[in-house]
């Protein structure tokens, strides 16, 4: 039987966030842990992988995330440096805090780094959003996913295909729990607070005429190294987006990596200032509003593929593969890669009223974090008593 109080000699769950897409996953988990019976104590660690006001602080505020208990302040670097710095700074945090387990989300460098530290110290590691696979080992995130899942103890999944992937990789079925999607918990609890695109554009000092255009507007985000790190690839994508913009005005929320590469490769001339509105990275509530009211979202983000499916907004994914196949099978997502014809055809179809309607996937119901809390609390207590 689960006790009424958390055992006094069982330490907190050390919850790790590092980069922007982690924050919306962690917010509902912390809330669910605080209200679980008994409440699950937590220690929130921000590795500092993302550190800008735009990429981090503002999103913390929007999500009403508590201030991190610890900030490792690692910042940018090559993958090796970033991963190593997180590991080096994370280890003493575990030493000082008698962690009952390390909880990581998603697939960023911080996810893998903290997993490695935890598992080598014999501390259970819990991975939320486990088992997603693009089967593209050139993606840094895919390496992070595969390695994290191999050594984590408990794996919480967002869609059924993830469990099948894990079992194929030799993970035992008892380690895997299908709980739904914590990112959609955040979306559902914040939907009514979404900021209107008119306010967002006004705050950025941009003209909002595009909002009144015949077909509305398209929302673009691009940041994957495979799309933005080579001059010719980025050039060809921007050229295609310029063609799209001739039919449908585009609002482009620019990731720092993309902004810096556009300028490094001298591609500013491809931005049609009349039809392509460039914005800095947006807050969570601004992005929710921009997605909710868009006619189509063009993106290479993992998160936006899921959020558009939950919102019922057509999404064209500018990648060759997705680790989130349910958004294509059930949702509003279509993979168009980087192919000009496929992208333009996808947009034309949506403007003609034929975009995918989609359904909301199983257990994307706003209660995934509560299911994790209900499962993890008793598991940790039982694990503690057994050891
Ligand atoms: C990281 C994640 C990716 C996630 C993305 C969301 C990895 C391997 N990648 O990619 O999975 O989808 O975050 O944004 O962990 N920068 C800033 N300000 C910041 C953060 C970064 O200017 O607050 C700049 C850095 O200087 C760097 C570039 O953006 O040059 C990329 O940052 P980095 O953390 O390396 O990876 P992302 O591309 O953001």
CSV table of C-alpha atoms and ligand atoms in Angstrom, one decimal, residues 19-21 49-52 55 76-77 79 82 107-110 140-141 144 223-224 255-257, ligand 1:
chain,number,residue,atom,x,y,z
A,19,UNK,CA,16.4,23.5,-23.8
A,20,UNK,CA,13.2,25.2,-24.9
A,21,UNK,CA,11.2,22.0,-25.9
A,49,UNK,CA,21.7,24.7,-22.6
A,50,UNK,CA,19.3,27.4,-23.7
A,51,UNK,CA,20.0,30.6,-21.9
A,52,UNK,CA,18.5,33.6,-23.8
A,55,UNK,CA,14.6,30.8,-25.5
A,76,UNK,CA,26.4,26.7,-26.0
A,77,UNK,CA,29.2,24.6,-27.4
A,79,UNK,CA,27.9,18.6,-28.9
A,82,UNK,CA,27.9,20.8,-24.2
A,107,UNK,CA,15.8,14.3,-26.7
A,108,UNK,CA,18.2,17.2,-26.3
A,109,UNK,CA,21.9,17.0,-25.3
A,110,UNK,CA,21.0,17.7,-21.6
A,140,UNK,CA,21.7,14.4,-33.0
A,141,UNK,CA,18.4,14.0,-31.2
A,144,UNK,CA,20.2,11.1,-27.7
A,223,UNK,CA,16.0,25.1,-36.9
A,224,UNK,CA,17.2,21.5,-37.6
A,255,UNK,CA,15.5,30.3,-34.1
A,256,UNK,CA,18.9,31.9,-33.2
A,257,UNK,CA,20.7,29.2,-35.2
B,1,LIG,C1,18.3,22.2,-29.4
B,1,LIG,C2,18.1,20.7,-29.4
B,1,LIG,C3,16.9,20.3,-30.3
B,1,LIG,C4,15.7,21.2,-30.0
B,1,LIG,C5,16.1,22.6,-30.1
B,1,LIG,C6,14.9,23.6,-29.8
B,1,LIG,C7,20.1,19.2,-29.0
B,1,LIG,C8,21.0,18.3,-29.7
B,1,LIG,N1,19.2,19.9,-29.8
B,1,LIG,O1,18.8,22.5,-30.6
B,1,LIG,O2,16.6,19.0,-30.1
B,1,LIG,O3,14.7,20.9,-31.0
B,1,LIG,O4,17.1,22.9,-29.1
B,1,LIG,O5,15.3,24.9,-29.8
B,1,LIG,O6,20.0,19.3,-27.8
B,1,LIG,N2,21.4,29.7,-28.9
B,1,LIG,C9,21.1,31.0,-28.6
B,1,LIG,N3,20.4,31.2,-27.5
B,1,LIG,C10,19.9,30.2,-26.7
B,1,LIG,C11,20.2,28.9,-27.1
B,1,LIG,C12,21.0,28.7,-28.2
B,1,LIG,O7,21.5,32.0,-29.2
B,1,LIG,O8,19.3,30.4,-25.7
B,1,LIG,C13,22.2,29.5,-30.1
B,1,LIG,C14,23.5,28.8,-29.7
B,1,LIG,O9,24.6,29.7,-29.7
B,1,LIG,C15,23.8,27.8,-30.8
B,1,LIG,C16,22.4,27.7,-31.5
B,1,LIG,O10,21.6,28.6,-31.0
B,1,LIG,O11,24.7,28.3,-31.7
B,1,LIG,C17,21.9,26.3,-31.3
B,1,LIG,O12,21.7,26.0,-29.9
B,1,LIG,P1,21.9,24.5,-29.4
B,1,LIG,O13,21.5,24.4,-27.9
B,1,LIG,O14,23.2,23.9,-29.8
B,1,LIG,O15,20.9,23.6,-30.2
B,1,LIG,P2,19.5,23.9,-30.9
B,1,LIG,O16,19.7,24.1,-32.3
B,1,LIG,O17,18.8,25.0,-30.2
